[in-house]
PDB file of C-alpha atoms in Angstrom:
ATOM      1  CA  ASP A   1      57.113   2.457 105.986  1.00  0.00           C
ATOM      2  CA  SER A   2      53.613   2.712 107.407  1.00  0.00           C
ATOM      3  CA  GLY A   3      51.824   2.786 104.062  1.00  0.00           C
ATOM      4  CA  VAL A   4      50.486   6.260 104.660  1.00  0.00           C
ATOM      5  CA  THR A   5      51.756   8.858 102.191  1.00  0.00           C
ATOM      6  CA  GLN A   6      51.815  12.638 102.602  1.00  0.00           C
ATOM      7  CA  THR A   7      52.801  15.395 100.146  1.00  0.00           C
ATOM      8  CA  PRO A   8      54.578  17.653 100.086  1.00  0.00           C
ATOM      9  CA  LYS A   9      57.385  16.823 102.482  1.00  0.00           C
ATOM     10  CA  HIS A  10      58.326  20.416 103.034  1.00  0.00           C
ATOM     11  CA  LEU A  11      56.493  23.683 102.417  1.00  0.00           C
ATOM     12  CA  ILE A  12      57.770  27.198 102.872  1.00  0.00           C
ATOM     13  CA  THR A  13      55.353  30.041 102.520  1.00  0.00           C
ATOM     14  CA  ALA A  14      54.609  33.547 103.681  1.00  0.00           C
ATOM     15  CA  THR A  15      52.175  34.850 106.266  1.00  0.00           C
ATOM     16  CA  GLY A  16      48.676  35.314 104.938  1.00  0.00           C
ATOM     17  CA  GLN A  17      48.992  32.622 102.325  1.00  0.00           C
ATOM     18  CA  ARG A  18      46.960  29.419 101.954  1.00  0.00           C
ATOM     19  CA  VAL A  19      48.354  25.893 101.547  1.00  0.00           C
ATOM     20  CA  THR A  20      46.932  22.428 101.028  1.00  0.00           C
ATOM     21  CA  LEU A  21      48.410  19.289 102.505  1.00  0.00           C
ATOM     22  CA  ARG A  22      47.546  15.919 101.044  1.00  0.00           C
ATOM     23  CA  CYS A  23      47.327  12.479 102.626  1.00  0.00           C
ATOM     24  CA  SER A  24      46.672   9.042 101.251  1.00  0.00           C
ATOM     25  CA  PRO A  25      45.755   6.449 103.860  1.00  0.00           C
ATOM     26  CA  ARG A  26      46.879   2.839 103.935  1.00  0.00           C
ATOM     27  CA  SER A  27      45.066   0.555 101.592  1.00  0.00           C
ATOM     28  CA  GLY A  28      41.808  -0.510 103.248  1.00  0.00           C
ATOM     29  CA  ASP A  29      41.828   2.180 105.954  1.00  0.00           C
ATOM     30  CA  LEU A  30      38.694   4.253 106.078  1.00  0.00           C
ATOM     31  CA  SER A  31      39.644   6.700 108.831  1.00  0.00           C
ATOM     32  CA  VAL A  32      42.019   9.600 108.428  1.00  0.00           C
ATOM     33  CA  TYR A  33      43.273  11.752 111.294  1.00  0.00           C
ATOM     34  CA  TRP A  34      45.231  14.985 111.106  1.00  0.00           C
ATOM     35  CA  TYR A  35      47.700  16.028 113.824  1.00  0.00           C
ATOM     36  CA  GLN A  36      49.907  19.093 114.340  1.00  0.00           C
ATOM     37  CA  GLN A  37      53.233  18.744 116.101  1.00  0.00           C
ATOM     38  CA  SER A  38      55.032  21.818 117.378  1.00  0.00           C
ATOM     39  CA  LEU A  39      57.945  22.012 119.748  1.00  0.00           C
ATOM     40  CA  ASP A  40      56.013  23.472 122.658  1.00  0.00           C
ATOM     41  CA  GLN A  41      52.662  21.721 122.223  1.00  0.00           C
ATOM     42  CA  GLY A  42      53.647  18.221 121.241  1.00  0.00           C
ATOM     43  CA  LEU A  43      51.291  16.175 119.014  1.00  0.00           C
ATOM     44  CA  GLN A  44      47.797  17.693 118.934  1.00  0.00           C
ATOM     45  CA  PHE A  45      44.798  16.086 117.276  1.00  0.00           C
ATOM     46  CA  LEU A  46      43.129  18.321 114.704  1.00  0.00           C
ATOM     47  CA  ILE A  47      40.355  16.443 112.961  1.00  0.00           C
ATOM     48  CA  GLN A  48      39.175  12.963 111.954  1.00  0.00           C
ATOM     49  CA  TYR A  49      37.301  11.796 108.868  1.00  0.00           C
ATOM     50  CA  TYR A  50      35.756   8.384 108.392  1.00  0.00           C
ATOM     51  CA  ASN A  51      34.662   7.272 104.946  1.00  0.00           C
ATOM     52  CA  GLY A  52      34.182  10.840 103.749  1.00  0.00           C
ATOM     53  CA  GLU A  53      32.445  12.235 106.792  1.00  0.00           C
ATOM     54  CA  GLU A  54      33.873  14.312 109.628  1.00  0.00           C
ATOM     55  CA  ARG A  55      33.856  12.271 112.818  1.00  0.00           C
ATOM     56  CA  ALA A  56      35.658  14.319 115.429  1.00  0.00           C
ATOM     57  CA  LYS A  57      37.211  17.719 115.869  1.00  0.00           C
ATOM     58  CA  GLY A  58      40.011  18.586 118.164  1.00  0.00           C
ATOM     59  CA  ASN A  59      42.032  21.773 118.493  1.00  0.00           C
ATOM     60  CA  ILE A  60      41.532  22.862 114.905  1.00  0.00           C
ATOM     61  CA  LEU A  61      41.479  26.573 114.137  1.00  0.00           C
ATOM     62  CA  GLU A  62      38.680  28.111 112.117  1.00  0.00           C
ATOM     63  CA  ARG A  63      41.262  29.048 109.468  1.00  0.00           C
ATOM     64  CA  PHE A  64      41.939  25.329 108.925  1.00  0.00           C
ATOM     65  CA  SER A  65      39.622  22.909 107.173  1.00  0.00           C
ATOM     66  CA  ALA A  66      39.812  19.428 105.836  1.00  0.00           C
ATOM     67  CA  GLN A  67      37.971  16.959 103.703  1.00  0.00           C
ATOM     68  CA  GLN A  68      38.110  13.327 102.701  1.00  0.00           C
ATOM     69  CA  PHE A  69      37.381  12.416  99.108  1.00  0.00           C
ATOM     70  CA  PRO A  70      35.551   9.372  97.669  1.00  0.00           C
ATOM     71  CA  ASP A  71      38.904   7.692  96.964  1.00  0.00           C
ATOM     72  CA  LEU A  72      39.578   8.197 100.715  1.00  0.00           C
ATOM     73  CA  HIS A  73      42.516  10.555 100.323  1.00  0.00           C
ATOM     74  CA  SER A  74      42.292  13.615 102.526  1.00  0.00           C
ATOM     75  CA  GLU A  75      43.385  17.261 102.232  1.00  0.00           C
ATOM     76  CA  LEU A  76      44.048  19.696 105.028  1.00  0.00           C
ATOM     77  CA  ASN A  77      43.665  23.330 104.026  1.00  0.00           C
ATOM     78  CA  LEU A  78      45.416  25.988 106.044  1.00  0.00           C
ATOM     79  CA  SER A  79      44.571  29.629 105.277  1.00  0.00           C
ATOM     80  CA  SER A  80      45.568  33.125 106.400  1.00  0.00           C
ATOM     81  CA  LEU A  81      48.767  31.527 107.689  1.00  0.00           C
ATOM     82  CA  GLU A  82      50.507  32.949 110.667  1.00  0.00           C
ATOM     83  CA  LEU A  83      54.067  32.415 111.970  1.00  0.00           C
ATOM     84  CA  GLY A  84      52.726  30.216 114.777  1.00  0.00           C
ATOM     85  CA  ASP A  85      51.315  27.771 112.223  1.00  0.00           C
ATOM     86  CA  SER A  86      54.834  26.567 111.453  1.00  0.00           C
ATOM     87  CA  ALA A  87      54.871  22.928 112.541  1.00  0.00           C
ATOM     88  CA  LEU A  88      54.974  19.333 111.414  1.00  0.00           C
ATOM     89  CA  TYR A  89      51.589  18.137 110.164  1.00  0.00           C
ATOM     90  CA  PHE A  90      50.946  14.430 110.372  1.00  0.00           C
ATOM     91  CA  CYS A  91      48.233  12.349 108.845  1.00  0.00           C
ATOM     92  CA  ALA A  92      47.354   8.953 110.318  1.00  0.00           C
ATOM     93  CA  SER A  93      44.955   6.251 109.228  1.00  0.00           C
ATOM     94  CA  SER A  94      43.126   3.288 110.747  1.00  0.00           C
ATOM     95  CA  VAL A  95      40.729   0.726 109.540  1.00  0.00           C
ATOM     96  CA  SER A  96      37.654   2.130 111.159  1.00  0.00           C
ATOM     97  CA  TYR A  97      36.770   4.376 114.063  1.00  0.00           C
ATOM     98  CA  SER A  98      35.703   1.759 116.520  1.00  0.00           C
ATOM     99  CA  GLY A  99      37.627  -0.748 118.523  1.00  0.00           C
ATOM    100  CA  GLY A 100      40.507   1.510 119.455  1.00  0.00           C
ATOM    101  CA  GLU A 101      42.700   0.065 116.758  1.00  0.00           C
ATOM    102  CA  THR A 102      46.112   1.367 115.938  1.00  0.00           C
ATOM    103  CA  GLN A 103      46.651   4.559 114.014  1.00  0.00           C
ATOM    104  CA  TYR A 104      49.531   4.475 111.501  1.00  0.00           C
ATOM    105  CA  PHE A 105      51.301   7.733 110.768  1.00  0.00           C
ATOM    106  CA  GLY A 106      52.556   9.196 107.519  1.00  0.00           C
ATOM    107  CA  PRO A 107      55.994  10.870 107.199  1.00  0.00           C
ATOM    108  CA  GLY A 108      54.568  14.324 107.766  1.00  0.00           C
ATOM    109  CA  THR A 109      54.673  17.692 106.082  1.00  0.00           C
ATOM    110  CA  ARG A 110      56.998  20.312 107.541  1.00  0.00           C
ATOM    111  CA  LEU A 111      55.397  23.714 107.135  1.00  0.00           C
ATOM    112  CA  LEU A 112      57.463  26.889 107.604  1.00  0.00           C
ATOM    113  CA  VAL A 113      55.655  30.165 107.562  1.00  0.00           C
ATOM    114  CA  LEU A 114      57.944  33.183 107.087  1.00  0.00           C
TER     115      LEU A 114
ATOM    116  CA  GLU B   1      39.859  17.701 129.258  1.00  0.00           C
ATOM    117  CA  ASP B   2      41.846  14.498 128.540  1.00  0.00           C
ATOM    118  CA  LYS B   3      45.377  14.522 129.908  1.00  0.00           C
ATOM    119  CA  VAL B   4      48.432  12.322 129.324  1.00  0.00           C
ATOM    120  CA  VAL B   5      51.650  12.879 131.249  1.00  0.00           C
ATOM    121  CA  GLN B   6      54.974  11.179 130.547  1.00  0.00           C
ATOM    122  CA  SER B   7      57.992  10.999 132.743  1.00  0.00           C
ATOM    123  CA  PRO B   8      60.857  11.595 132.663  1.00  0.00           C
ATOM    124  CA  LEU B   9      61.004  14.165 129.873  1.00  0.00           C
ATOM    125  CA  SER B  10      64.531  13.189 129.067  1.00  0.00           C
ATOM    126  CA  LEU B  11      66.827  10.306 129.887  1.00  0.00           C
ATOM    127  CA  VAL B  12      70.431   9.552 129.078  1.00  0.00           C
ATOM    128  CA  VAL B  13      71.725   5.975 129.573  1.00  0.00           C
ATOM    129  CA  HIS B  14      74.624   3.840 128.487  1.00  0.00           C
ATOM    130  CA  GLU B  15      74.302   0.926 126.113  1.00  0.00           C
ATOM    131  CA  GLY B  16      73.232  -2.200 127.902  1.00  0.00           C
ATOM    132  CA  ASP B  17      71.256  -0.385 130.567  1.00  0.00           C
ATOM    133  CA  THR B  18      67.570  -1.131 131.229  1.00  0.00           C
ATOM    134  CA  VAL B  19      65.168   1.812 131.206  1.00  0.00           C
ATOM    135  CA  THR B  20      61.571   2.310 132.324  1.00  0.00           C
ATOM    136  CA  LEU B  21      59.424   5.049 130.829  1.00  0.00           C
ATOM    137  CA  ASN B  22      56.243   6.158 132.544  1.00  0.00           C
ATOM    138  CA  CYS B  23      52.924   7.334 131.284  1.00  0.00           C
ATOM    139  CA  SER B  24      49.847   8.357 133.330  1.00  0.00           C
ATOM    140  CA  TYR B  25      46.503   9.469 132.014  1.00  0.00           C
ATOM    141  CA  GLU B  26      43.254  11.169 133.002  1.00  0.00           C
ATOM    142  CA  VAL B  27      40.629  10.622 130.331  1.00  0.00           C
ATOM    143  CA  THR B  28      36.940  10.071 129.981  1.00  0.00           C
ATOM    144  CA  ASN B  29      35.867   6.653 128.584  1.00  0.00           C
ATOM    145  CA  PHE B  30      39.297   5.072 128.200  1.00  0.00           C
ATOM    146  CA  ARG B  31      39.645   2.660 125.264  1.00  0.00           C
ATOM    147  CA  SER B  32      43.311   1.959 124.715  1.00  0.00           C
ATOM    148  CA  LEU B  33      46.820   3.148 125.370  1.00  0.00           C
ATOM    149  CA  LEU B  34      49.406   3.182 122.623  1.00  0.00           C
ATOM    150  CA  TRP B  35      53.176   3.588 122.608  1.00  0.00           C
ATOM    151  CA  TYR B  36      54.987   5.085 119.592  1.00  0.00           C
ATOM    152  CA  LYS B  37      58.671   5.646 118.832  1.00  0.00           C
ATOM    153  CA  GLN B  38      59.579   8.838 117.018  1.00  0.00           C
ATOM    154  CA  GLU B  39      63.047   9.065 115.546  1.00  0.00           C
ATOM    155  CA  LYS B  40      63.352  11.644 112.850  1.00  0.00           C
ATOM    156  CA  LYS B  41      59.871  12.030 111.482  1.00  0.00           C
ATOM    157  CA  ALA B  42      56.743   9.921 111.761  1.00  0.00           C
ATOM    158  CA  PRO B  43      55.853   8.148 115.022  1.00  0.00           C
ATOM    159  CA  THR B  44      56.085   4.409 114.467  1.00  0.00           C
ATOM    160  CA  PHE B  45      53.725   2.094 116.344  1.00  0.00           C
ATOM    161  CA  LEU B  46      55.097  -0.094 119.173  1.00  0.00           C
ATOM    162  CA  PHE B  47      52.258  -1.413 121.280  1.00  0.00           C
ATOM    163  CA  MET B  48      48.623  -1.037 121.976  1.00  0.00           C
ATOM    164  CA  LEU B  49      47.194  -1.987 125.420  1.00  0.00           C
ATOM    165  CA  THR B  50      43.581  -2.351 126.255  1.00  0.00           C
ATOM    166  CA  SER B  51      41.509  -3.731 129.146  1.00  0.00           C
ATOM    167  CA  SER B  52      41.778  -7.140 127.508  1.00  0.00           C
ATOM    168  CA  GLY B  53      45.462  -6.895 126.700  1.00  0.00           C
ATOM    169  CA  ILE B  54      47.311  -5.286 129.538  1.00  0.00           C
ATOM    170  CA  GLU B  55      50.776  -6.668 128.796  1.00  0.00           C
ATOM    171  CA  LYS B  56      52.712  -6.742 125.539  1.00  0.00           C
ATOM    172  CA  LYS B  57      56.272  -7.819 124.679  1.00  0.00           C
ATOM    173  CA  SER B  58      58.329  -7.576 121.580  1.00  0.00           C
ATOM    174  CA  GLY B  59      62.006  -8.469 121.770  1.00  0.00           C
ATOM    175  CA  ARG B  60      63.731  -6.162 124.254  1.00  0.00           C
ATOM    176  CA  LEU B  61      60.626  -3.931 124.611  1.00  0.00           C
ATOM    177  CA  SER B  62      57.708  -4.626 126.924  1.00  0.00           C
ATOM    178  CA  SER B  63      54.810  -2.645 128.265  1.00  0.00           C
ATOM    179  CA  ILE B  64      52.217  -2.983 131.009  1.00  0.00           C
ATOM    180  CA  LEU B  65      48.935  -1.191 131.540  1.00  0.00           C
ATOM    181  CA  ASP B  66      47.773  -0.591 135.093  1.00  0.00           C
ATOM    182  CA  LYS B  67      44.095   0.328 134.818  1.00  0.00           C
ATOM    183  CA  LYS B  68      43.762   0.813 138.564  1.00  0.00           C
ATOM    184  CA  GLU B  69      46.580   3.341 138.653  1.00  0.00           C
ATOM    185  CA  LEU B  70      45.665   4.823 135.244  1.00  0.00           C
ATOM    186  CA  SER B  71      49.216   4.372 134.044  1.00  0.00           C
ATOM    187  CA  SER B  72      51.524   2.399 131.860  1.00  0.00           C
ATOM    188  CA  ILE B  73      55.242   1.645 131.715  1.00  0.00           C
ATOM    189  CA  LEU B  74      57.494   0.924 128.769  1.00  0.00           C
ATOM    190  CA  ASN B  75      60.571  -1.130 129.532  1.00  0.00           C
ATOM    191  CA  ILE B  76      63.549  -1.414 127.299  1.00  0.00           C
ATOM    192  CA  THR B  77      66.253  -3.925 128.293  1.00  0.00           C
ATOM    193  CA  ALA B  78      69.841  -4.116 127.033  1.00  0.00           C
ATOM    194  CA  THR B  79      69.499  -0.701 125.363  1.00  0.00           C
ATOM    195  CA  GLN B  80      71.298   0.018 122.072  1.00  0.00           C
ATOM    196  CA  THR B  81      72.170   3.282 120.397  1.00  0.00           C
ATOM    197  CA  GLY B  82      69.395   2.560 117.875  1.00  0.00           C
ATOM    198  CA  ASP B  83      66.898   2.896 120.720  1.00  0.00           C
ATOM    199  CA  SER B  84      67.613   6.623 120.893  1.00  0.00           C
ATOM    200  CA  ALA B  85      64.360   8.332 120.062  1.00  0.00           C
ATOM    201  CA  ILE B  86      61.395  10.147 121.565  1.00  0.00           C
ATOM    202  CA  TYR B  87      58.913   7.692 122.995  1.00  0.00           C
ATOM    203  CA  LEU B  88      55.296   8.871 122.837  1.00  0.00           C
ATOM    204  CA  CYS B  89      52.467   7.601 124.896  1.00  0.00           C
ATOM    205  CA  ALA B  90      48.898   8.194 123.554  1.00  0.00           C
ATOM    206  CA  VAL B  91      45.459   7.348 124.859  1.00  0.00           C
ATOM    207  CA  ALA B  92      42.367   6.651 122.769  1.00  0.00           C
ATOM    208  CA  ALA B  93      39.231   7.757 124.573  1.00  0.00           C
ATOM    209  CA  GLY B  94      35.752   8.910 123.967  1.00  0.00           C
ATOM    210  CA  ALA B  95      32.630   7.574 122.345  1.00  0.00           C
ATOM    211  CA  GLY B  96      32.288   7.502 118.593  1.00  0.00           C
ATOM    212  CA  SER B  97      35.802   8.393 117.595  1.00  0.00           C
ATOM    213  CA  TYR B  98      39.287   7.307 118.532  1.00  0.00           C
ATOM    214  CA  GLN B  99      41.317  10.487 118.472  1.00  0.00           C
ATOM    215  CA  LEU B 100      44.566  10.102 120.330  1.00  0.00           C
ATOM    216  CA  THR B 101      45.678  12.336 123.127  1.00  0.00           C
ATOM    217  CA  PHE B 102      49.469  12.344 123.304  1.00  0.00           C
ATOM    218  CA  GLY B 103      51.894  12.978 126.078  1.00  0.00           C
ATOM    219  CA  LYS B 104      54.847  15.316 125.455  1.00  0.00           C
ATOM    220  CA  GLY B 105      57.141  12.330 125.095  1.00  0.00           C
ATOM    221  CA  THR B 106      60.307  11.013 126.745  1.00  0.00           C
ATOM    222  CA  LYS B 107      63.522  11.692 124.876  1.00  0.00           C
ATOM    223  CA  LEU B 108      65.843   8.726 125.350  1.00  0.00           C
ATOM    224  CA  SER B 109      69.499   9.067 124.475  1.00  0.00           C
ATOM    225  CA  VAL B 110      71.620   5.846 124.560  1.00  0.00           C
ATOM    226  CA  ILE B 111      75.349   6.538 124.503  1.00  0.00           C
ATOM    227  CA  PRO B 112      78.008   3.896 123.669  1.00  0.00           C
TER     228      PRO B 112
END
């Protein structure tokens, strides 16, 4: 158990809908990272927040957005869902954003868009 | 664009064998290379290698970073069925943030 929690574990929804994925980082970690894992693309970095502020953006679609709250939990919002958004979404956390320290991953949310 | 390539993509061995997994990278402003093991769900951390720590060992697993060749290997000796998993290599690079660029992984199957 990495100490990173994610809810829900599974989500089934229809195309065009909007969902929110939630992540709580390990105690003491200030950075949160979101990744998408699909069969053909592997693990892809989406976005990073550090202490409430956006730090880096990867291959995140405009339909997706995220935020980190004062208590350091983070939410990833996915809207106008398409079939191709079906994937495993992971959250990871680390102490800071410098030093190249280890990122610890949560159990993931499996999203299925029908 | 940062790139991480792992080989082989898939490997089947018998219990007791020794395996070597490869990872090569092309990134700007390399900071560290990490190995993760992914069984059913979340990747679990194995090792982090940096310029100041190019060799790590834990039990039957060991890893070496070759900064000259821009590559790393992960060795597993005396493999067990519990080692069956996807092994992911990731590189942290860039200035100001430490997003990880992952390889596609090596799927290791250990058969009794």
